[in-house]
PDB file of C-alpha atoms in Angstrom:
ATOM      1  CA  ASN A   1     -39.624 -20.850 -10.905  1.00  0.00           C
ATOM      2  CA  ILE A   2     -38.700 -19.617  -7.278  1.00  0.00           C
ATOM      3  CA  ARG A   3     -37.273 -22.624  -5.421  1.00  0.00           C
ATOM      4  CA  SER A   4     -35.529 -20.986  -2.650  1.00  0.00           C
ATOM      5  CA  MET A   5     -35.232 -17.768  -0.745  1.00  0.00           C
ATOM      6  CA  ALA A   6     -32.459 -16.064   1.653  1.00  0.00           C
ATOM      7  CA  ALA A   7     -33.029 -12.927   3.797  1.00  0.00           C
ATOM      8  CA  ILE A   8     -30.032 -10.986   4.671  1.00  0.00           C
ATOM      9  CA  PRO A   9     -30.513  -8.362   7.404  1.00  0.00           C
ATOM     10  CA  LEU A  10     -28.767  -5.237   6.556  1.00  0.00           C
ATOM     11  CA  MET A  11     -27.297  -3.305   9.829  1.00  0.00           C
ATOM     12  CA  ARG A  12     -27.116   0.217  10.677  1.00  0.00           C
ATOM     13  CA  ALA A  13     -25.768   1.584  14.116  1.00  0.00           C
ATOM     14  CA  GLY A  14     -25.861  -2.061  15.351  1.00  0.00           C
ATOM     15  CA  GLN A  15     -29.616  -2.469  14.688  1.00  0.00           C
ATOM     16  CA  THR A  16     -31.304  -4.049  11.472  1.00  0.00           C
ATOM     17  CA  ASP A  17     -32.227  -1.364   9.264  1.00  0.00           C
ATOM     18  CA  SER A  18     -33.843  -3.259   6.530  1.00  0.00           C
ATOM     19  CA  VAL A  19     -33.765  -6.778   5.037  1.00  0.00           C
ATOM     20  CA  LEU A  20     -32.269  -7.913   1.466  1.00  0.00           C
ATOM     21  CA  VAL A  21     -34.157 -10.764   0.147  1.00  0.00           C
ATOM     22  CA  LEU A  22     -32.792 -12.905  -2.421  1.00  0.00           C
ATOM     23  CA  TYR A  23     -34.579 -15.595  -4.588  1.00  0.00           C
ATOM     24  CA  GLY A  24     -33.056 -18.519  -6.083  1.00  0.00           C
ATOM     25  CA  ALA A  25     -34.151 -20.755  -8.993  1.00  0.00           C
ATOM     26  CA  TYR A  26     -32.978 -24.056  -7.494  1.00  0.00           C
ATOM     27  CA  PRO A  27     -33.801 -25.792  -4.257  1.00  0.00           C
ATOM     28  CA  ASN A  28     -31.688 -25.224  -1.378  1.00  0.00           C
ATOM     29  CA  GLN A  29     -29.567 -22.936  -3.346  1.00  0.00           C
ATOM     30  CA  PHE A  30     -28.330 -20.699  -0.438  1.00  0.00           C
ATOM     31  CA  ASP A  31     -28.188 -23.684   2.078  1.00  0.00           C
ATOM     32  CA  THR A  32     -24.595 -24.581   1.143  1.00  0.00           C
ATOM     33  CA  GLN A  33     -20.995 -23.639   2.451  1.00  0.00           C
ATOM     34  CA  GLN A  34     -20.646 -21.855  -0.688  1.00  0.00           C
ATOM     35  CA  GLY A  35     -24.101 -20.296  -0.413  1.00  0.00           C
ATOM     36  CA  HIS A  36     -23.536 -18.945   3.349  1.00  0.00           C
ATOM     37  CA  THR A  37     -20.059 -17.791   2.128  1.00  0.00           C
ATOM     38  CA  PHE A  38     -21.760 -15.663  -0.586  1.00  0.00           C
ATOM     39  CA  LEU A  39     -24.403 -14.382   1.792  1.00  0.00           C
ATOM     40  CA  ALA A  40     -21.938 -13.386   4.414  1.00  0.00           C
ATOM     41  CA  ALA A  41     -19.629 -11.568   2.068  1.00  0.00           C
ATOM     42  CA  LEU A  42     -22.889  -9.764   0.470  1.00  0.00           C
ATOM     43  CA  GLN A  43     -24.040  -8.552   3.744  1.00  0.00           C
ATOM     44  CA  ASN A  44     -20.475  -7.397   4.754  1.00  0.00           C
ATOM     45  CA  ARG A  45     -20.159  -5.464   1.635  1.00  0.00           C
ATOM     46  CA  TRP A  46     -23.548  -3.814   1.774  1.00  0.00           C
ATOM     47  CA  ASN A  47     -22.995  -2.802   5.320  1.00  0.00           C
ATOM     48  CA  LEU A  48     -19.640  -1.286   4.266  1.00  0.00           C
ATOM     49  CA  VAL A  49     -20.741   0.728   1.353  1.00  0.00           C
ATOM     50  CA  ASP A  50     -23.579   2.052   3.369  1.00  0.00           C
ATOM     51  CA  ASP A  51     -21.187   3.142   6.151  1.00  0.00           C
ATOM     52  CA  LEU A  52     -18.856   4.672   3.768  1.00  0.00           C
ATOM     53  CA  LEU A  53     -21.555   6.679   2.160  1.00  0.00           C
ATOM     54  CA  ARG A  54     -22.638   8.022   5.632  1.00  0.00           C
ATOM     55  CA  LYS A  55     -19.100   9.081   6.307  1.00  0.00           C
ATOM     56  CA  ARG A  56     -18.502  11.012   3.198  1.00  0.00           C
ATOM     57  CA  ALA A  57     -16.013  13.683   3.542  1.00  0.00           C
ATOM     58  CA  PRO A  58     -17.526  17.041   4.612  1.00  0.00           C
ATOM     59  CA  VAL A  59     -17.308  19.799   2.032  1.00  0.00           C
ATOM     60  CA  VAL A  60     -14.981  22.513   3.356  1.00  0.00           C
ATOM     61  CA  GLY A  61     -15.377  26.205   2.319  1.00  0.00           C
ATOM     62  CA  GLN A  62     -12.314  28.080   0.376  1.00  0.00           C
ATOM     63  CA  ARG A  63     -11.606  30.280   3.139  1.00  0.00           C
ATOM     64  CA  GLU A  64     -11.427  27.495   5.774  1.00  0.00           C
ATOM     65  CA  ALA A  65      -9.582  25.194   3.626  1.00  0.00           C
ATOM     66  CA  ALA A  66      -6.830  28.042   2.870  1.00  0.00           C
ATOM     67  CA  GLN A  67      -6.601  28.486   6.798  1.00  0.00           C
ATOM     68  CA  TYR A  68      -6.102  24.691   7.454  1.00  0.00           C
ATOM     69  CA  ARG A  69      -3.175  24.588   4.797  1.00  0.00           C
ATOM     70  CA  GLN A  70      -1.653  27.873   6.313  1.00  0.00           C
ATOM     71  CA  TRP A  71      -1.526  26.306   9.856  1.00  0.00           C
ATOM     72  CA  LEU A  72      -0.173  23.140   8.581  1.00  0.00           C
ATOM     73  CA  TYR A  73       2.868  24.891   7.041  1.00  0.00           C
ATOM     74  CA  ALA A  74       3.043  27.291  10.163  1.00  0.00           C
ATOM     75  CA  ASP A  75       4.064  24.690  12.615  1.00  0.00           C
ATOM     76  CA  GLY A  76       0.472  23.814  13.310  1.00  0.00           C
ATOM     77  CA  LEU A  77       0.853  19.896  12.859  1.00  0.00           C
ATOM     78  CA  ARG A  78       0.890  18.008  16.064  1.00  0.00           C
ATOM     79  CA  MET A  79       1.259  14.135  16.162  1.00  0.00           C
ATOM     80  CA  PHE A  80      -0.727  12.603  18.846  1.00  0.00           C
ATOM     81  CA  VAL A  81      -0.110   9.004  19.843  1.00  0.00           C
ATOM     82  CA  GLN A  82      -2.248   6.029  21.271  1.00  0.00           C
ATOM     83  CA  PRO A  83      -0.714   2.930  22.649  1.00  0.00           C
ATOM     84  CA  VAL A  84      -1.351  -0.389  21.106  1.00  0.00           C
ATOM     85  CA  VAL A  85      -1.102  -3.185  23.972  1.00  0.00           C
ATOM     86  CA  ASP A  86      -0.639  -6.957  23.405  1.00  0.00           C
ATOM     87  CA  LEU A  87      -3.545  -8.476  25.023  1.00  0.00           C
ATOM     88  CA  GLY A  88      -1.849 -11.653  25.532  1.00  0.00           C
ATOM     89  CA  ASP A  89       0.747 -10.559  27.837  1.00  0.00           C
ATOM     90  CA  GLY A  90      -0.152  -6.705  28.601  1.00  0.00           C
ATOM     91  CA  ARG A  91       2.970  -5.450  26.660  1.00  0.00           C
ATOM     92  CA  LEU A  92       3.010  -2.107  24.999  1.00  0.00           C
ATOM     93  CA  SER A  93       4.152  -3.334  21.469  1.00  0.00           C
ATOM     94  CA  LYS A  94       3.792  -0.158  19.532  1.00  0.00           C
ATOM     95  CA  VAL A  95       2.287   3.389  19.299  1.00  0.00           C
ATOM     96  CA  GLU A  96      -0.004   4.668  16.462  1.00  0.00           C
ATOM     97  CA  ALA A  97       0.865   8.285  15.270  1.00  0.00           C
ATOM     98  CA  LEU A  98      -2.324  10.375  14.730  1.00  0.00           C
ATOM     99  CA  ALA A  99      -2.205  13.831  13.013  1.00  0.00           C
ATOM    100  CA  ARG A 100      -3.860  16.875  14.364  1.00  0.00           C
ATOM    101  CA  LEU A 101      -3.659  20.673  13.359  1.00  0.00           C
ATOM    102  CA  VAL A 102      -3.656  22.981  16.217  1.00  0.00           C
ATOM    103  CA  SER A 103      -4.789  26.669  15.627  1.00  0.00           C
ATOM    104  CA  PRO A 104      -2.886  29.752  16.906  1.00  0.00           C
ATOM    105  CA  GLU A 105      -5.354  29.914  19.601  1.00  0.00           C
ATOM    106  CA  GLY A 106      -4.751  26.287  20.786  1.00  0.00           C
ATOM    107  CA  LYS A 107      -7.903  24.672  19.266  1.00  0.00           C
ATOM    108  CA  VAL A 108      -7.139  21.085  18.095  1.00  0.00           C
ATOM    109  CA  ILE A 109      -8.763  20.289  14.670  1.00  0.00           C
ATOM    110  CA  ALA A 110      -9.457  16.546  13.824  1.00  0.00           C
ATOM    111  CA  PRO A 111      -8.399  14.923  10.694  1.00  0.00           C
ATOM    112  CA  GLY A 112     -12.091  14.552   9.474  1.00  0.00           C
ATOM    113  CA  GLN A 113     -12.177  18.326   9.393  1.00  0.00           C
ATOM    114  CA  PHE A 114      -9.027  19.268   7.864  1.00  0.00           C
ATOM    115  CA  LEU A 115      -7.866  16.341   5.493  1.00  0.00           C
ATOM    116  CA  PRO A 116     -10.550  17.018   3.126  1.00  0.00           C
ATOM    117  CA  ALA A 117      -8.965  20.690   2.574  1.00  0.00           C
ATOM    118  CA  LEU A 118      -5.496  19.218   1.467  1.00  0.00           C
ATOM    119  CA  ARG A 119      -4.348  18.602  -1.874  1.00  0.00           C
ATOM    120  CA  GLU A 120      -1.890  15.837  -2.792  1.00  0.00           C
ATOM    121  CA  ALA A 121       1.213  18.077  -2.360  1.00  0.00           C
ATOM    122  CA  ASP A 122      -0.213  18.968   1.046  1.00  0.00           C
ATOM    123  CA  LEU A 123      -0.887  15.324   2.003  1.00  0.00           C
ATOM    124  CA  ASP A 124       2.895  14.743   1.036  1.00  0.00           C
ATOM    125  CA  ALA A 125       3.985  17.433   3.246  1.00  0.00           C
ATOM    126  CA  LEU A 126       1.643  16.328   6.222  1.00  0.00           C
ATOM    127  CA  PHE A 127       3.148  12.676   5.864  1.00  0.00           C
ATOM    128  CA  ARG A 128       6.608  14.009   5.822  1.00  0.00           C
ATOM    129  CA  MET A 129       6.319  16.427   8.597  1.00  0.00           C
ATOM    130  CA  GLY A 130       4.267  13.920  10.760  1.00  0.00           C
ATOM    131  CA  LEU A 131       6.931  11.054  10.285  1.00  0.00           C
ATOM    132  CA  SER A 132       9.927  13.270  11.117  1.00  0.00           C
ATOM    133  CA  GLN A 133       7.899  14.273  14.496  1.00  0.00           C
ATOM    134  CA  SER A 134       6.932  10.770  15.253  1.00  0.00           C
ATOM    135  CA  LEU A 135      10.199   9.280  14.491  1.00  0.00           C
ATOM    136  CA  GLU A 136      11.994  11.793  16.716  1.00  0.00           C
ATOM    137  CA  ARG A 137       9.665  10.952  19.450  1.00  0.00           C
ATOM    138  CA  LEU A 138      10.297   7.109  18.741  1.00  0.00           C
ATOM    139  CA  ALA A 139      14.104   7.513  18.867  1.00  0.00           C
ATOM    140  CA  HIS A 140      13.719   9.165  22.386  1.00  0.00           C
ATOM    141  CA  TRP A 141      11.592   6.435  23.745  1.00  0.00           C
ATOM    142  CA  ARG A 142      13.800   3.733  22.495  1.00  0.00           C
ATOM    143  CA  ALA A 143      16.839   5.477  23.991  1.00  0.00           C
ATOM    144  CA  GLN A 144      15.143   5.124  27.229  1.00  0.00           C
ATOM    145  CA  GLY A 145      14.813   1.506  26.862  1.00  0.00           C
ATOM    146  CA  MET A 146      11.375   1.102  25.528  1.00  0.00           C
ATOM    147  CA  ASP A 147      11.255  -1.577  22.916  1.00  0.00           C
ATOM    148  CA  ILE A 148       8.336  -0.395  20.621  1.00  0.00           C
ATOM    149  CA  ASP A 149       7.503   0.367  17.053  1.00  0.00           C
ATOM    150  CA  LEU A 150       5.777   3.173  15.417  1.00  0.00           C
ATOM    151  CA  SER A 151       2.712   2.953  13.138  1.00  0.00           C
ATOM    152  CA  ILE A 152       1.678   5.998  10.913  1.00  0.00           C
ATOM    153  CA  ASN A 153      -0.756   6.460   8.021  1.00  0.00           C
ATOM    154  CA  LEU A 154       0.371   6.651   4.442  1.00  0.00           C
ATOM    155  CA  PRO A 155      -1.887   8.342   1.990  1.00  0.00           C
ATOM    156  CA  PRO A 156      -2.335   6.423  -1.386  1.00  0.00           C
ATOM    157  CA  SER A 157      -1.310   9.544  -3.335  1.00  0.00           C
ATOM    158  CA  THR A 158       1.923   9.759  -1.189  1.00  0.00           C
ATOM    159  CA  LEU A 159       2.612   6.223  -1.482  1.00  0.00           C
ATOM    160  CA  LEU A 160       2.825   6.600  -5.413  1.00  0.00           C
ATOM    161  CA  HIS A 161       5.005   9.674  -5.256  1.00  0.00           C
ATOM    162  CA  PRO A 162       8.460   8.724  -6.872  1.00  0.00           C
ATOM    163  CA  ASP A 163      10.336  10.000  -4.036  1.00  0.00           C
ATOM    164  CA  CYS A 164       8.259   8.395  -1.137  1.00  0.00           C
ATOM    165  CA  THR A 165      10.808   5.643  -0.370  1.00  0.00           C
ATOM    166  CA  GLN A 166      13.653   8.086  -0.268  1.00  0.00           C
ATOM    167  CA  TRP A 167      11.709  10.439   2.294  1.00  0.00           C
ATOM    168  CA  ILE A 168      11.070   7.337   4.657  1.00  0.00           C
ATOM    169  CA  GLN A 169      14.688   6.196   4.315  1.00  0.00           C
ATOM    170  CA  GLN A 170      16.162   9.548   5.034  1.00  0.00           C
ATOM    171  CA  SER A 171      13.668  10.053   8.218  1.00  0.00           C
ATOM    172  CA  LEU A 172      14.725   6.730   9.629  1.00  0.00           C
ATOM    173  CA  ARG A 173      18.542   7.542   8.908  1.00  0.00           C
ATOM    174  CA  GLU A 174      18.163  10.957  10.690  1.00  0.00           C
ATOM    175  CA  GLN A 175      16.784   9.367  13.991  1.00  0.00           C
ATOM    176  CA  ALA A 176      18.928   6.233  13.683  1.00  0.00           C
ATOM    177  CA  ILE A 177      15.693   4.097  13.686  1.00  0.00           C
ATOM    178  CA  ALA A 178      15.824   0.481  11.997  1.00  0.00           C
ATOM    179  CA  PRO A 179      13.153   0.095   9.370  1.00  0.00           C
ATOM    180  CA  GLN A 180      11.536  -2.799  11.071  1.00  0.00           C
ATOM    181  CA  HIS A 181      10.400  -0.509  13.948  1.00  0.00           C
ATOM    182  CA  LEU A 182       8.192   1.365  11.413  1.00  0.00           C
ATOM    183  CA  VAL A 183       4.781   0.355  10.458  1.00  0.00           C
ATOM    184  CA  LEU A 184       3.111   2.105   7.316  1.00  0.00           C
ATOM    185  CA  GLU A 185      -0.715   1.984   7.383  1.00  0.00           C
ATOM    186  CA  LEU A 186      -1.755   2.085   4.002  1.00  0.00           C
ATOM    187  CA  LEU A 187      -4.938   4.117   3.627  1.00  0.00           C
ATOM    188  CA  GLU A 188      -7.964   2.918   1.474  1.00  0.00           C
ATOM    189  CA  SER A 189      -9.391   6.389   1.141  1.00  0.00           C
ATOM    190  CA  GLN A 190      -8.312   7.186  -2.623  1.00  0.00           C
ATOM    191  CA  GLU A 191      -8.700   4.937  -5.688  1.00  0.00           C
ATOM    192  CA  VAL A 192      -5.181   4.050  -7.263  1.00  0.00           C
ATOM    193  CA  ASP A 193      -3.827   2.151  -9.885  1.00  0.00           C
ATOM    194  CA  GLU A 194      -3.090  -1.505  -8.413  1.00  0.00           C
ATOM    195  CA  THR A 195       0.012  -1.941 -10.396  1.00  0.00           C
ATOM    196  CA  LEU A 196       1.418   1.263  -9.597  1.00  0.00           C
ATOM    197  CA  ARG A 197       0.449   0.735  -5.931  1.00  0.00           C
ATOM    198  CA  ASP A 198       2.100  -2.903  -5.736  1.00  0.00           C
ATOM    199  CA  GLU A 199       5.423  -1.532  -7.235  1.00  0.00           C
ATOM    200  CA  ALA A 200       5.488   1.345  -4.717  1.00  0.00           C
ATOM    201  CA  ILE A 201       4.748  -1.320  -1.865  1.00  0.00           C
ATOM    202  CA  SER A 202       7.422  -3.527  -3.227  1.00  0.00           C
ATOM    203  CA  ARG A 203      10.116  -0.598  -3.297  1.00  0.00           C
ATOM    204  CA  LEU A 204       9.221   0.298   0.246  1.00  0.00           C
ATOM    205  CA  GLY A 205       9.319  -3.472   1.256  1.00  0.00           C
ATOM    206  CA  GLN A 206      12.896  -3.671   0.042  1.00  0.00           C
ATOM    207  CA  LEU A 207      13.409  -0.889   2.494  1.00  0.00           C
ATOM    208  CA  GLY A 208      12.441  -3.139   5.353  1.00  0.00           C
ATOM    209  CA  VAL A 209       9.474  -1.423   6.659  1.00  0.00           C
ATOM    210  CA  GLN A 210       6.346  -3.127   8.026  1.00  0.00           C
ATOM    211  CA  PHE A 211       2.797  -2.770   6.160  1.00  0.00           C
ATOM    212  CA  ALA A 212      -0.615  -2.872   7.735  1.00  0.00           C
ATOM    213  CA  ILE A 213      -4.199  -1.724   5.969  1.00  0.00           C
ATOM    214  CA  ASP A 214      -5.959   1.079   8.082  1.00  0.00           C
ATOM    215  CA  ASP A 215      -9.387   0.079   8.988  1.00  0.00           C
ATOM    216  CA  LEU A 216     -11.037   2.623   6.390  1.00  0.00           C
ATOM    217  CA  GLY A 217     -10.306   5.383   9.125  1.00  0.00           C
ATOM    218  CA  SER A 218      -8.622   8.704   8.551  1.00  0.00           C
ATOM    219  CA  ALA A 219      -7.196   9.169  12.126  1.00  0.00           C
TER     220      ALA A 219
END
């Protein structure tokens, strides 16, 4: 009873790693616009899942995790920024703040190494300290006449914290930054209740900040 077939290449590192074959009970079952859309969505989802599985957070030892947390609270957080340029006119439109830990010896620790060691309370502290540092720098740049915005990652657990809106509002007020100049990149690294997430986003939206979806990274 097989009357149609579709072959979907599954990619890894830009190369075809394997092929997923689907069989249909109806003639030309996959040769429609709806069928093409289904196949493309299935291919994208499969490749995304494979990519996420290969990027699973590494296991951090207890001693190493404690060290990372100690550095975080001992003024070891540094916010690096990378420019975001409008390709249409070459204008610098915003900067993206990226969290890094710096050891007492000056070694820079990437987020892929230290983020798995942080608890929810540590992630809240990381966001608050990083936001304060980044807005202070943004205020300095804007005072020099640079009309740019700031983008910063917002962990899901911090988004759901009841005081999150207050933290952001206070930081904006301290640096005299208008809310529309702050872009919160919502991370998809944790599963959260969708209703609570939407309510939290609504509260922040009333504050006037912008939102973006992070591209599944942890920078």
